């Protein structure tokens, strides 16, 4: 591996390495050399990702009266993508190098020569980012469909179904978490731009005249959600789009950006999509998608405010924000770099580790009993291998907020030491009170 050029690059390399070593994120199909920009979440990564999605779901669906959830299929009728504009317009400008044959996104290039070999480039041509596939046993043009490049179209085409079955009226929203696929030309920065990724999207349907007020509401709400997960306020910013940058369907758009080691980059976009999507699907399907307001005797197509975020980007930002490398370590005269992931306890994959101080005097049995008790409520780990300091460090690296050690005093008075990941302070808590203790720390009390 080449020497990192900057502290930021070093930090990113350390995070990527920790993710692989400790089971957060692996390159997909690695034994075959990897699949370009596709990633697998390992044993602790899947827990972190699950917790992030759970936080989102609770905040935008469970705790609100004006939102419902949906889980639409990834494969949709091909006409959806014609009506949405993706077949004709979901493209990036692609250029080929005539010499080395590499391909680039034209708008990423600074000059008019190939950045790899200096060769001559072709003129730019539109490259559709949707993954094509075939529905059914015949691979004909008539059977072509696509893996969805965004989850929101599943919401738009179900608007009428939800309206009727959930008995909602605007303003109300539909939320969905799911996989999306884009055959990105430029990838990189770890999971930041992947070809398969997960989105969480809200389509919030409002009377047209309320669109601006709900747009401002959702921008504030979504920014607050990220800081509530523990991301430092000064690592987040809002970036309103300039008029010439807006997507064709959007009247306004503001991005929530995070200060990654590779620069300020988008976590989520909040867009005012107006009635573009419902209108297009109404025209293409011939179905009336208007809402009839009984009280006002008014029929209209709701306008849509869309907060659209990437789960993988949130996870990456949370990892970056939580990561600290301590040269020389925090404990007694160690020379190693110690890594601590200061994840919010609610997001931490493992909530507590139960550790017998030594492998004798009944401590392993006592520790196992505590572990068995706690694991009925949360993901916890039992670990008896290696020195206690080494075991603490293993947990610090994956962000476990509490280590509970069974020692000789436990065998006398039933208390264990609870070590805090961030302060390294230790307090004694009776084993019978550990569930209550953790509930309090996790805000579940
Ligand atoms: N429905 C609107 C929409 O899909 P977008 O800005 O293209 O808008 C929304 O995508 C979010 O999805 C982005 O803010 C980002 O978090 C995530 N996202 C988009 N492309 C991605 C990719 N290639 N890899 C990872 N996340 C991506």
Tab-separated table of C-alpha atoms and ligand atoms in Angstrom:
chain	number	residue	atom	x	y	z
A	1	UNK	CA	0.000	0.000	0.000
A	2	UNK	CA	1.343	3.465	-0.876
A	3	UNK	CA	2.183	5.918	1.913
A	4	UNK	CA	-0.778	8.159	2.813
A	5	UNK	CA	-0.296	11.729	1.606
A	6	UNK	CA	-2.160	13.498	4.393
A	7	UNK	CA	-3.622	13.018	7.866
A	8	UNK	CA	-7.075	12.846	6.271
A	9	UNK	CA	-5.996	10.084	3.920
A	10	UNK	CA	-4.324	8.246	6.801
A	11	UNK	CA	-7.516	8.485	8.843
A	12	UNK	CA	-9.587	7.101	5.970
A	13	UNK	CA	-7.125	4.240	5.425
A	14	UNK	CA	-7.240	3.381	9.121
A	15	UNK	CA	-11.037	3.347	9.100
A	16	UNK	CA	-11.206	1.129	6.008
A	17	UNK	CA	-8.692	-1.223	7.595
A	18	UNK	CA	-10.555	-1.326	10.930
A	19	UNK	CA	-13.830	-2.007	9.097
A	20	UNK	CA	-12.326	-5.057	7.408
A	21	UNK	CA	-10.326	-6.330	10.402
A	22	UNK	CA	-13.157	-6.059	12.914
A	23	UNK	CA	-16.056	-7.110	10.693
A	24	UNK	CA	-17.854	-3.889	9.828
A	25	UNK	CA	-17.463	-3.797	6.040
A	26	UNK	CA	-15.753	-6.105	3.519
A	27	UNK	CA	-15.289	-5.721	-0.237
A	28	UNK	CA	-17.927	-7.870	-1.946
A	29	UNK	CA	-16.753	-11.221	-3.417
A	30	UNK	CA	-13.271	-10.501	-2.155
A	31	UNK	CA	-11.924	-14.005	-2.763
A	32	UNK	CA	-12.541	-13.405	-6.470
A	33	UNK	CA	-10.756	-10.064	-6.388
A	34	UNK	CA	-13.764	-7.979	-5.340
A	35	UNK	CA	-16.731	-6.509	-7.230
A	36	UNK	CA	-16.252	-2.883	-8.191
A	37	UNK	CA	-17.778	-0.639	-5.551
A	38	UNK	CA	-20.054	-3.200	-3.945
A	39	UNK	CA	-19.710	-3.864	-0.223
A	40	UNK	CA	-20.759	-6.467	2.343
A	41	UNK	CA	-21.538	-5.659	5.964
A	42	UNK	CA	-19.925	-8.075	8.423
A	43	UNK	CA	-21.114	-9.256	11.856
A	44	UNK	CA	-20.795	-5.885	13.625
A	45	UNK	CA	-21.425	-3.795	10.493
A	46	UNK	CA	-24.837	-5.364	10.002
A	47	UNK	CA	-25.750	-4.474	13.601
A	48	UNK	CA	-24.592	-0.877	13.214
A	49	UNK	CA	-26.499	-0.493	9.958
A	50	UNK	CA	-29.590	-2.058	11.507
A	51	UNK	CA	-29.415	0.351	14.454
A	52	UNK	CA	-29.103	3.373	12.141
A	53	UNK	CA	-32.118	2.249	10.114
A	54	UNK	CA	-34.049	1.589	13.322
A	55	UNK	CA	-33.294	5.138	14.545
A	56	UNK	CA	-34.548	6.565	11.261
A	57	UNK	CA	-37.675	4.399	11.236
A	58	UNK	CA	-38.540	5.326	14.820
A	59	UNK	CA	-37.949	9.034	14.211
A	60	UNK	CA	-39.850	9.366	10.935
A	61	UNK	CA	-42.543	6.666	11.193
A	62	UNK	CA	-43.103	5.216	14.674
A	63	UNK	CA	-43.138	8.469	16.648
A	64	UNK	CA	-45.256	10.430	14.159
A	65	UNK	CA	-48.965	10.453	13.364
A	66	UNK	CA	-48.516	11.824	9.859
A	67	UNK	CA	-46.264	9.086	8.451
A	68	UNK	CA	-46.675	5.480	7.368
A	69	UNK	CA	-44.173	2.929	6.089
A	70	UNK	CA	-43.903	0.934	2.871
A	71	UNK	CA	-41.732	-1.831	1.478
A	72	UNK	CA	-42.165	-1.819	-2.296
A	73	UNK	CA	-40.510	-4.335	-4.623
A	74	UNK	CA	-37.180	-3.576	-6.259
A	75	UNK	CA	-38.415	-4.801	-9.650
A	76	UNK	CA	-41.134	-2.588	-11.064
A	77	UNK	CA	-43.078	-2.276	-14.306
A	78	UNK	CA	-40.668	-0.896	-16.946
A	79	UNK	CA	-43.106	1.905	-17.759
A	80	UNK	CA	-42.471	3.327	-14.278
A	81	UNK	CA	-38.969	4.256	-15.432
A	82	UNK	CA	-40.221	5.779	-18.667
A	83	UNK	CA	-42.742	7.935	-16.816
A	84	UNK	CA	-40.238	8.950	-14.151
A	85	UNK	CA	-37.803	10.127	-16.826
A	86	UNK	CA	-35.082	7.618	-15.924
A	87	UNK	CA	-35.016	5.754	-19.255
A	88	UNK	CA	-34.377	8.924	-21.219
A	89	UNK	CA	-32.592	11.080	-18.694
A	90	UNK	CA	-30.871	9.162	-15.865
A	91	UNK	CA	-27.472	9.486	-17.500
A	92	UNK	CA	-23.976	10.721	-16.874
A	93	UNK	CA	-21.738	12.013	-19.692
A	94	UNK	CA	-19.216	9.298	-20.545
A	95	UNK	CA	-15.930	9.644	-22.413
A	96	UNK	CA	-13.514	6.908	-23.553
A	97	UNK	CA	-9.763	7.214	-23.847
A	98	UNK	CA	-8.791	6.150	-27.370
A	99	UNK	CA	-5.353	5.086	-26.123
A	100	UNK	CA	-5.749	3.227	-22.791
A	101	UNK	CA	-9.502	2.503	-23.206
A	102	UNK	CA	-10.396	3.704	-19.715
A	103	UNK	CA	-13.736	5.428	-19.234
A	104	UNK	CA	-14.454	8.603	-17.295
A	105	UNK	CA	-17.294	10.886	-16.367
A	106	UNK	CA	-16.773	13.944	-18.550
A	107	UNK	CA	-17.819	16.337	-15.785
A	108	UNK	CA	-15.131	14.894	-13.458
A	109	UNK	CA	-12.290	15.801	-15.813
A	110	UNK	CA	-10.254	18.972	-15.505
A	111	UNK	CA	-8.761	19.026	-19.016
A	112	UNK	CA	-9.567	17.478	-22.395
A	113	UNK	CA	-6.959	14.657	-22.240
A	114	UNK	CA	-7.120	11.293	-20.469
A	115	UNK	CA	-6.088	11.745	-16.786
A	116	UNK	CA	-4.508	8.259	-16.739
A	117	UNK	CA	-2.310	8.323	-19.861
A	118	UNK	CA	-2.755	11.733	-21.477
A	119	UNK	CA	-4.388	10.126	-24.527
A	120	UNK	CA	-7.105	11.574	-26.715
A	121	UNK	CA	-10.692	11.317	-25.479
A	122	UNK	CA	-13.893	10.641	-27.411
A	123	UNK	CA	-16.736	13.164	-27.349
A	124	UNK	CA	-19.022	12.762	-24.333
A	125	UNK	CA	-22.111	10.567	-24.768
A	126	UNK	CA	-24.940	9.868	-22.314
A	127	UNK	CA	-24.525	6.664	-20.303
A	128	UNK	CA	-27.648	5.387	-18.533
A	129	UNK	CA	-26.905	4.442	-14.923
A	130	UNK	CA	-29.733	1.927	-14.537
A	131	UNK	CA	-28.920	-1.788	-14.341
A	132	UNK	CA	-30.937	-3.572	-17.021
A	133	UNK	CA	-32.327	-7.041	-16.580
A	134	UNK	CA	-35.021	-9.322	-18.037
A	135	UNK	CA	-38.321	-10.297	-16.494
A	136	UNK	CA	-39.358	-13.898	-17.217
A	137	UNK	CA	-37.647	-16.631	-19.247
A	138	UNK	CA	-37.266	-14.746	-22.555
A	139	UNK	CA	-34.431	-12.280	-22.972
A	140	UNK	CA	-36.195	-10.015	-25.461
A	141	UNK	CA	-36.535	-6.229	-25.598
A	142	UNK	CA	-40.142	-6.623	-24.449
A	143	UNK	CA	-38.951	-8.309	-21.238
A	144	UNK	CA	-36.464	-5.596	-20.272
A	145	UNK	CA	-36.809	-4.067	-16.842
A	146	UNK	CA	-34.446	-2.382	-14.402
A	147	UNK	CA	-33.178	-2.645	-10.879
A	148	UNK	CA	-34.583	0.466	-9.248
A	149	UNK	CA	-32.127	3.378	-9.089
A	150	UNK	CA	-34.134	5.054	-6.300
A	151	UNK	CA	-36.737	3.750	-3.864
A	152	UNK	CA	-39.147	6.677	-4.164
A	153	UNK	CA	-40.891	5.524	-7.353
A	154	UNK	CA	-42.313	2.595	-5.368
A	155	UNK	CA	-43.909	5.197	-3.105
A	156	UNK	CA	-45.346	7.306	-5.926
A	157	UNK	CA	-46.979	4.367	-7.689
A	158	UNK	CA	-48.527	3.254	-4.376
A	159	UNK	CA	-49.746	6.719	-3.430
A	160	UNK	CA	-53.410	5.920	-4.125
A	161	UNK	CA	-53.219	2.506	-2.397
A	162	UNK	CA	-51.813	4.048	0.760
A	163	UNK	CA	-54.201	6.974	0.662
A	164	UNK	CA	-57.145	4.584	0.617
A	165	UNK	CA	-55.900	1.853	2.952
A	166	UNK	CA	-54.236	4.020	5.600
A	167	UNK	CA	-56.952	6.698	5.472
A	168	UNK	CA	-54.472	9.559	5.407
A	169	UNK	CA	-54.890	13.061	4.043
A	170	UNK	CA	-52.236	15.614	3.071
A	171	UNK	CA	-50.052	16.676	4.722
A	172	UNK	CA	-48.827	13.128	5.310
A	173	UNK	CA	-45.828	11.079	4.304
A	174	UNK	CA	-44.762	7.622	3.214
A	175	UNK	CA	-41.354	6.331	4.277
A	176	UNK	CA	-39.345	3.480	2.869
A	177	UNK	CA	-35.924	1.905	3.354
A	178	UNK	CA	-34.485	-0.271	0.627
A	179	UNK	CA	-31.799	-1.135	-1.858
A	180	UNK	CA	-31.114	0.948	-4.942
A	181	UNK	CA	-28.721	0.250	-7.788
A	182	UNK	CA	-26.754	2.599	-10.009
A	183	UNK	CA	-24.089	1.656	-12.483
A	184	UNK	CA	-21.928	4.607	-11.413
A	185	UNK	CA	-19.074	5.533	-13.758
A	186	UNK	CA	-17.015	7.118	-10.993
A	187	UNK	CA	-16.955	5.245	-7.721
A	188	UNK	CA	-14.647	5.329	-4.758
A	189	UNK	CA	-14.168	6.841	-1.323
A	190	UNK	CA	-15.015	3.493	0.237
A	191	UNK	CA	-18.804	3.022	0.475
A	192	UNK	CA	-19.581	6.660	-0.321
A	193	UNK	CA	-20.411	6.011	-3.979
A	194	UNK	CA	-21.400	2.397	-4.460
A	195	UNK	CA	-23.200	0.577	-7.242
A	196	UNK	CA	-25.550	-1.164	-4.817
A	197	UNK	CA	-26.618	0.859	-1.799
A	198	UNK	CA	-29.473	1.457	0.576
A	199	UNK	CA	-31.641	4.556	0.671
A	200	UNK	CA	-34.059	5.875	3.193
A	201	UNK	CA	-36.613	8.094	1.559
A	202	UNK	CA	-39.640	10.051	2.668
A	203	UNK	CA	-42.206	11.356	0.206
A	204	UNK	CA	-44.248	13.923	2.098
A	205	UNK	CA	-47.467	14.856	0.272
A	206	UNK	CA	-48.773	18.363	0.915
A	207	UNK	CA	-51.347	20.806	-0.459
A	208	UNK	CA	-49.427	22.814	-3.122
A	209	UNK	CA	-49.587	26.098	-1.221
A	210	UNK	CA	-47.892	24.493	1.832
A	211	UNK	CA	-44.847	23.167	-0.050
A	212	UNK	CA	-42.382	25.880	1.006
A	213	UNK	CA	-43.249	25.691	4.671
A	214	UNK	CA	-42.897	21.869	4.738
A	215	UNK	CA	-39.640	22.058	2.805
A	216	UNK	CA	-38.134	24.297	5.517
A	217	UNK	CA	-39.570	22.038	8.220
A	218	UNK	CA	-37.978	18.894	6.789
A	219	UNK	CA	-34.584	20.533	6.239
A	220	UNK	CA	-34.447	21.435	9.959
A	221	UNK	CA	-35.835	18.101	11.044
A	222	UNK	CA	-33.348	16.051	9.051
A	223	UNK	CA	-30.328	18.090	10.152
A	224	UNK	CA	-31.426	17.648	13.752
A	225	UNK	CA	-31.671	13.886	13.260
A	226	UNK	CA	-27.990	13.629	12.350
A	227	UNK	CA	-26.833	15.697	15.323
A	228	UNK	CA	-29.118	13.607	17.554
A	229	UNK	CA	-27.100	10.543	16.519
A	230	UNK	CA	-24.002	12.186	17.954
A	231	UNK	CA	-22.445	13.653	14.779
A	232	UNK	CA	-20.598	16.849	15.680
A	233	UNK	CA	-22.559	19.946	14.676
A	234	UNK	CA	-19.571	21.594	12.997
A	235	UNK	CA	-19.044	18.528	10.806
A	236	UNK	CA	-22.459	19.053	9.233
A	237	UNK	CA	-23.709	21.823	6.989
A	238	UNK	CA	-26.662	22.639	4.764
A	239	UNK	CA	-26.003	23.438	1.112
A	240	UNK	CA	-28.898	24.890	-0.872
A	241	UNK	CA	-28.683	24.051	-4.583
A	242	UNK	CA	-28.225	26.883	-7.047
A	243	UNK	CA	-31.016	27.182	-9.629
A	244	UNK	CA	-28.835	25.797	-12.453
A	245	UNK	CA	-27.975	22.759	-10.330
A	246	UNK	CA	-31.556	21.701	-9.555
A	247	UNK	CA	-32.887	18.423	-10.952
A	248	UNK	CA	-35.527	18.983	-13.648
A	249	UNK	CA	-38.349	18.014	-11.252
A	250	UNK	CA	-37.228	20.123	-8.297
A	251	UNK	CA	-38.262	23.655	-7.350
A	252	UNK	CA	-35.837	23.667	-4.423
A	253	UNK	CA	-33.237	21.325	-2.990
A	254	UNK	CA	-30.922	21.519	0.014
A	255	UNK	CA	-28.263	18.934	0.805
A	256	UNK	CA	-27.170	17.901	4.264
A	257	UNK	CA	-23.410	17.540	3.899
A	258	UNK	CA	-20.826	15.932	6.161
A	259	UNK	CA	-17.182	16.903	6.407
A	260	UNK	CA	-15.568	13.599	5.372
A	261	UNK	CA	-11.765	13.257	5.284
A	262	UNK	CA	-12.153	13.520	1.493
A	263	UNK	CA	-14.111	16.801	1.750
A	264	UNK	CA	-17.655	18.089	2.268
A	265	UNK	CA	-20.021	15.577	0.649
A	266	UNK	CA	-23.744	14.881	0.473
A	267	UNK	CA	-25.457	12.681	3.046
A	268	UNK	CA	-28.996	13.521	2.107
A	269	UNK	CA	-30.937	15.785	-0.222
A	270	UNK	CA	-34.228	17.452	0.684
A	271	UNK	CA	-36.106	18.364	-2.489
A	272	UNK	CA	-39.379	20.011	-3.381
A	273	UNK	CA	-40.419	17.694	-6.240
A	274	UNK	CA	-43.695	19.581	-6.754
A	275	UNK	CA	-46.329	17.350	-8.421
A	276	UNK	CA	-43.864	16.144	-11.070
A	277	UNK	CA	-43.961	12.425	-10.221
A	278	UNK	CA	-47.659	12.040	-9.493
A	279	UNK	CA	-48.468	13.997	-12.661
A	280	UNK	CA	-46.160	11.859	-14.808
A	281	UNK	CA	-47.536	8.592	-13.400
A	282	UNK	CA	-51.093	9.853	-13.743
A	283	UNK	CA	-50.497	10.684	-17.392
A	284	UNK	CA	-48.659	7.447	-18.168
A	285	UNK	CA	-50.981	5.075	-16.304
A	286	UNK	CA	-54.247	6.840	-17.044
A	287	UNK	CA	-55.199	6.501	-13.343
A	288	UNK	CA	-56.468	9.459	-11.394
A	289	UNK	CA	-53.933	10.123	-8.641
A	290	UNK	CA	-55.545	13.279	-7.309
A	291	UNK	CA	-56.613	13.727	-3.742
A	292	UNK	CA	-60.155	14.900	-3.101
A	293	UNK	CA	-60.402	17.183	-0.092
A	294	UNK	CA	-63.889	16.579	1.217
A	295	UNK	CA	-63.938	19.591	3.531
A	296	UNK	CA	-62.776	22.067	0.887
A	297	UNK	CA	-64.470	20.288	-2.014
A	298	UNK	CA	-61.174	20.545	-3.865
A	299	UNK	CA	-59.407	17.975	-6.057
A	300	UNK	CA	-55.652	18.300	-6.533
A	301	UNK	CA	-52.353	16.535	-7.067
A	302	UNK	CA	-50.366	16.950	-3.854
A	303	UNK	CA	-46.906	18.433	-4.041
A	304	UNK	CA	-44.066	16.383	-2.615
A	305	UNK	CA	-41.258	17.236	-0.228
A	306	UNK	CA	-38.650	14.499	-0.384
A	307	UNK	CA	-35.931	13.977	2.237
A	308	UNK	CA	-33.795	11.309	0.562
A	309	UNK	CA	-30.794	9.890	2.383
A	310	UNK	CA	-28.277	7.090	1.944
A	311	UNK	CA	-27.986	4.531	4.726
A	312	UNK	CA	-24.439	3.565	3.738
A	313	UNK	CA	-23.375	7.205	3.697
A	314	UNK	CA	-24.857	7.738	7.163
A	315	UNK	CA	-23.007	4.671	8.437
A	316	UNK	CA	-19.756	5.933	6.904
A	317	UNK	CA	-20.203	9.412	8.393
A	318	UNK	CA	-20.976	7.907	11.800
A	319	UNK	CA	-17.877	5.715	11.646
A	320	UNK	CA	-15.677	8.633	10.600
A	321	UNK	CA	-17.119	10.918	13.259
A	322	UNK	CA	-16.794	8.329	16.009
A	323	UNK	CA	-13.283	7.197	15.092
A	324	UNK	CA	-10.284	8.282	17.096
A	325	UNK	CA	-6.745	6.937	16.702
A	326	UNK	CA	-4.641	7.466	19.798
A	327	UNK	CA	-0.916	7.265	19.105
A	328	UNK	CA	0.769	5.336	21.895
A	329	UNK	CA	-2.563	4.273	23.364
A	330	UNK	CA	-4.522	5.450	26.389
A	331	UNK	CA	-3.233	2.963	28.903
A	332	UNK	CA	0.183	2.211	30.401
A	333	UNK	CA	3.216	2.733	28.173
A	334	UNK	CA	1.958	1.128	24.974
A	335	UNK	CA	3.528	1.978	21.661
A	336	UNK	CA	0.647	0.900	19.459
A	337	UNK	CA	-2.003	3.110	17.895
A	338	UNK	CA	-5.178	2.485	19.811
A	339	UNK	CA	-8.501	2.928	18.017
A	340	UNK	CA	-11.670	3.972	19.795
A	341	UNK	CA	-15.058	4.200	18.125
A	342	UNK	CA	-17.054	6.668	20.170
A	343	UNK	CA	-20.409	5.658	18.702
A	344	UNK	CA	-23.592	6.764	20.408
A	345	UNK	CA	-24.554	3.861	22.734
A	346	UNK	CA	-27.877	3.467	20.899
A	347	UNK	CA	-25.972	2.856	17.657
A	348	UNK	CA	-23.171	0.699	19.060
A	349	UNK	CA	-23.349	-2.807	17.553
A	350	UNK	CA	-22.550	-4.458	20.887
A	351	UNK	CA	-23.968	-2.733	23.942
A	352	UNK	CA	-21.781	-4.423	26.555
A	353	UNK	CA	-19.050	-7.016	26.902
A	354	UNK	CA	-18.983	-9.358	29.886
A	355	UNK	CA	-15.469	-10.346	30.881
A	356	UNK	CA	-14.257	-12.665	33.629
A	357	UNK	CA	-11.034	-11.155	35.017
A	358	UNK	CA	-9.367	-14.587	35.066
A	359	UNK	CA	-10.362	-18.025	33.798
A	360	UNK	CA	-10.687	-19.579	37.257
A	361	UNK	CA	-12.252	-19.264	40.732
A	362	UNK	CA	-15.764	-19.536	39.269
A	363	UNK	CA	-15.483	-16.216	37.405
A	364	UNK	CA	-16.214	-17.584	33.892
A	365	UNK	CA	-19.439	-19.257	35.102
A	366	UNK	CA	-20.574	-16.107	36.880
A	367	UNK	CA	-19.754	-13.966	33.837
A	368	UNK	CA	-21.587	-16.381	31.505
A	369	UNK	CA	-24.704	-16.181	33.677
A	370	UNK	CA	-24.646	-12.376	33.462
A	371	UNK	CA	-24.072	-12.571	29.692
A	372	UNK	CA	-26.996	-14.993	29.257
A	373	UNK	CA	-29.212	-12.608	31.188
A	374	UNK	CA	-28.217	-9.499	29.199
A	375	UNK	CA	-28.385	-11.121	25.763
A	376	UNK	CA	-32.134	-11.573	26.126
A	377	UNK	CA	-32.324	-7.777	25.770
A	378	UNK	CA	-29.383	-6.644	23.626
A	379	UNK	CA	-26.452	-7.778	21.550
A	380	UNK	CA	-23.714	-8.379	24.117
A	381	UNK	CA	-20.443	-10.304	23.962
A	382	UNK	CA	-18.699	-12.713	26.280
A	383	UNK	CA	-14.911	-12.698	26.058
A	384	UNK	CA	-12.404	-14.546	28.225
A	385	UNK	CA	-9.409	-14.564	25.843
A	386	UNK	CA	-6.281	-12.505	26.562
A	387	UNK	CA	-5.340	-9.875	29.112
A	388	UNK	CA	-8.090	-7.629	30.421
A	389	UNK	CA	-6.432	-4.592	28.789
A	390	UNK	CA	-6.378	-6.307	25.406
A	391	UNK	CA	-10.037	-7.291	25.798
A	392	UNK	CA	-10.993	-3.681	26.625
A	393	UNK	CA	-9.169	-2.478	23.516
A	394	UNK	CA	-10.948	-5.028	21.331
A	395	UNK	CA	-14.277	-3.651	22.537
A	396	UNK	CA	-13.151	0.000	22.192
A	397	UNK	CA	-12.372	-0.681	18.529
A	398	UNK	CA	-15.912	-1.804	17.740
A	399	UNK	CA	-17.487	0.908	19.865
A	400	UNK	CA	-18.841	-1.165	22.763
A	401	UNK	CA	-19.797	1.480	25.327
A	402	UNK	CA	-19.509	-0.711	28.453
A	403	UNK	CA	-17.264	-3.528	29.608
A	404	UNK	CA	-18.491	-5.465	32.660
A	405	UNK	CA	-15.781	-7.328	34.496
A	406	UNK	CA	-16.386	-10.146	36.933
A	407	UNK	CA	-13.573	-10.206	39.499
A	408	UNK	CA	-12.923	-11.602	42.984
A	409	UNK	CA	-15.113	-8.937	44.579
A	410	UNK	CA	-18.014	-10.107	42.403
A	411	UNK	CA	-17.712	-13.517	44.012
A	412	UNK	CA	-18.088	-11.891	47.447
A	413	UNK	CA	-20.616	-9.058	47.059
A	414	UNK	CA	-22.192	-9.621	43.628
A	415	UNK	CA	-20.956	-6.337	42.101
A	416	UNK	CA	-19.061	-6.069	38.797
A	417	UNK	CA	-16.891	-3.241	37.492
A	418	UNK	CA	-18.456	-1.352	34.615
A	419	UNK	CA	-15.878	0.438	32.495
A	420	UNK	CA	-16.946	3.351	30.319
A	421	UNK	CA	-15.436	3.248	26.801
A	422	UNK	CA	-14.918	7.012	26.492
A	423	UNK	CA	-13.774	8.097	29.949
A	424	UNK	CA	-12.343	4.683	30.950
A	425	UNK	CA	-13.854	5.353	34.392
A	426	UNK	CA	-14.950	2.319	36.344
A	427	UNK	CA	-17.885	2.050	38.708
A	428	UNK	CA	-19.199	-0.957	40.598
A	429	UNK	CA	-22.742	-2.026	39.813
A	430	UNK	CA	-24.557	-4.991	41.342
A	431	UNK	CA	-25.110	-7.754	38.784
A	432	UNK	CA	-28.850	-7.653	39.545
A	433	UNK	CA	-28.942	-3.985	38.489
A	434	UNK	CA	-27.092	-4.303	35.149
A	435	UNK	CA	-30.235	-4.413	33.024
A	436	UNK	CA	-31.550	-1.282	34.724
A	437	UNK	CA	-28.119	0.347	34.352
A	438	UNK	CA	-27.954	-0.348	30.601
A	439	UNK	CA	-31.561	0.702	30.043
A	440	UNK	CA	-30.738	4.064	31.607
A	441	UNK	CA	-27.609	4.528	29.513
A	442	UNK	CA	-29.435	3.586	26.301
A	443	UNK	CA	-32.289	5.946	27.066
A	444	UNK	CA	-34.726	3.060	27.330
A	445	UNK	CA	-35.574	3.633	30.981
B	1	LIG	N1	-35.106	10.023	-4.944
B	1	LIG	C1	-34.111	11.033	-5.000
B	1	LIG	C2	-32.761	10.507	-5.042
B	1	LIG	O1	-32.555	9.305	-5.191
B	1	LIG	P1	-30.249	11.206	-4.962
B	1	LIG	O2	-29.616	12.490	-4.542
B	1	LIG	O3	-29.864	10.650	-6.290
B	1	LIG	O4	-31.813	11.444	-4.885
B	1	LIG	C3	-30.401	10.311	-2.531
B	1	LIG	O5	-29.976	10.108	-3.855
B	1	LIG	C4	-29.355	9.809	-1.562
B	1	LIG	O6	-29.008	8.454	-1.871
B	1	LIG	C5	-28.034	10.583	-1.608
B	1	LIG	O7	-28.089	11.731	-0.801
B	1	LIG	C6	-27.068	9.555	-1.063
B	1	LIG	O8	-27.076	9.563	0.359
B	1	LIG	C7	-27.647	8.242	-1.555
B	1	LIG	N2	-26.918	7.792	-2.762
B	1	LIG	C8	-27.155	8.163	-4.030
B	1	LIG	N3	-26.290	7.545	-4.866
B	1	LIG	C9	-25.485	6.773	-4.103
B	1	LIG	C10	-24.389	5.873	-4.370
B	1	LIG	N4	-23.979	5.624	-5.595
B	1	LIG	N5	-23.812	5.253	-3.311
B	1	LIG	C11	-24.242	5.449	-2.042
B	1	LIG	N6	-25.267	6.274	-1.741
B	1	LIG	C12	-25.889	6.931	-2.749
